[in-house]
Coordinates of C-alpha atoms in Angstrom, one line a residue:
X1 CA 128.9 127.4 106.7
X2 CA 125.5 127.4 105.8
X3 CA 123.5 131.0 107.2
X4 CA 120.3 132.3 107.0
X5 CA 120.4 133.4 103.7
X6 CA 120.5 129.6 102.5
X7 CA 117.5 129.1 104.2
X8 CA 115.7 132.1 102.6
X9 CA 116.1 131.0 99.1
X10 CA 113.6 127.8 100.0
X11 CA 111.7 129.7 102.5
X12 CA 108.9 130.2 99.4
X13 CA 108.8 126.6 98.3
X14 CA 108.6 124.9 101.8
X15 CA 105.6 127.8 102.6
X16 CA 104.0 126.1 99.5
X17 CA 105.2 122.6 100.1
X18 CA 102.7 122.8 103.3
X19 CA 99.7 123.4 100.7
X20 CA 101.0 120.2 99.2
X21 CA 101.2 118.4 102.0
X22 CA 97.5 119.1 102.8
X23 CA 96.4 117.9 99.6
X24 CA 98.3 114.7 100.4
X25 CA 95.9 114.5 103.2
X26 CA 93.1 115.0 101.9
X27 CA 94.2 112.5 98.9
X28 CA 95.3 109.5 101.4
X29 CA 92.2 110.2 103.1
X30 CA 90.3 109.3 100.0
X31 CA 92.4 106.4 99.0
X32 CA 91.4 104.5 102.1
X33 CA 87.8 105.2 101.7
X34 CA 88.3 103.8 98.4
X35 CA 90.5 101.1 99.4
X36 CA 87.3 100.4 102.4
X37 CA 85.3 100.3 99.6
X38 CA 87.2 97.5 97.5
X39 CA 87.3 95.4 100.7
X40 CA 83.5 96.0 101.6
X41 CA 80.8 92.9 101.2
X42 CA 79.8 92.4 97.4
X43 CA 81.2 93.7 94.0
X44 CA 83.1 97.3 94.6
X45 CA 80.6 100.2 93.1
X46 CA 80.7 100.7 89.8
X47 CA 81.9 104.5 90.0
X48 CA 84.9 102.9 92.2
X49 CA 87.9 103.0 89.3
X50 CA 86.5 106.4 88.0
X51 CA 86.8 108.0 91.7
X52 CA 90.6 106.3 92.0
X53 CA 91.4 107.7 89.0
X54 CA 90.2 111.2 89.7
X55 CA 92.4 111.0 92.9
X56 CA 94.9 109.7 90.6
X57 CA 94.7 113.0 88.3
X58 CA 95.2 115.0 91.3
X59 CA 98.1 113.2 92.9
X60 CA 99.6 113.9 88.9
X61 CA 99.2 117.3 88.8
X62 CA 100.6 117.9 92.1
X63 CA 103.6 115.3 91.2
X64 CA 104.2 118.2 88.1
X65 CA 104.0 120.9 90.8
X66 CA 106.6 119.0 92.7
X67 CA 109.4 117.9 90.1
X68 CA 109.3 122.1 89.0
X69 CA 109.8 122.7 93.1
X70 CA 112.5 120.3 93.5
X71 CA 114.4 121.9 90.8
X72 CA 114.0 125.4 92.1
X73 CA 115.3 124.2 95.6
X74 CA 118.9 125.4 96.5
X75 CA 119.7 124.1 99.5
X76 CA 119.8 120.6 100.5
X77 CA 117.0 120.4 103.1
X78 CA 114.8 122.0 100.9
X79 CA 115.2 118.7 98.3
X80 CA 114.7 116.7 101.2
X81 CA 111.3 117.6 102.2
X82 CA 110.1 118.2 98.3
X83 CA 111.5 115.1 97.8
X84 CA 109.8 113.1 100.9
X85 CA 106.2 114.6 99.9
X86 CA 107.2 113.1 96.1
X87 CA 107.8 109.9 97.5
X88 CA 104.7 109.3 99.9
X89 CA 102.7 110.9 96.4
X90 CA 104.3 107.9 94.6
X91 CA 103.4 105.3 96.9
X92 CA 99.7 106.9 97.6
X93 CA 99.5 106.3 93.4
X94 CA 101.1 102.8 93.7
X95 CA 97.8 101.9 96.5
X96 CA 95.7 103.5 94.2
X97 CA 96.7 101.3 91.3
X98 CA 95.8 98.7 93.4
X99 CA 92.0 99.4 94.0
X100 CA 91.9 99.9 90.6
X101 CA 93.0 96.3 89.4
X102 CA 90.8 95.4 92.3
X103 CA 87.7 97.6 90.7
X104 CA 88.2 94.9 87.5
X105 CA 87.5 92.1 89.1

């Protein structure tokens, strides 16, 4: 049966996994000002693919972080939540991809 102690070997990842979960945020946040900007009146600004791909930077560092966290995790609820921060950081990347193609056009 699982008992406390399980739970203590993740208790320092899931403190830090909050951290990351903040920076996800503050990086979706940016993405849909970004992505406002693509769908705004004219051409996007010219600084638009540079700004994505300083958020993109970020999201990669922070996917690094994550991959070392979700090896370090030893119970299975641990994983879980590392692994459903990694997966809404993928898809943030995937939108950001997205202005960026847009930023060419």
């Amino acid at each position: 049966s699982k008992g406390v102690g399980s739970d203590e070997g993740d208790h320092g990842i899931l403190a830090a996994l909050k951290s990351h979960s903040n920076g996800l945020k503050d990086s979706e946040t940016r993405t849909r000002e970004l992505e406002a900007e693509v769908g705004g009146w004219g051409d996007p600004p010219a600084d638009l693919q540079h700004s994505a791909e300083l958020v993109e930077v970020r999201l990669t560092d922070q996917l690094l972080t994550l991959n070392v966290m979700l090896d370090d995790c030893t119970t299975h609820d641990g994983r879980t939540q590392v692994k459903t921060v990694m997966i809404a950081l993928r898809s943030l990347g995937e939108r950001l991809l997205q202005v960026k193609v847009a930023a060419l056009r």
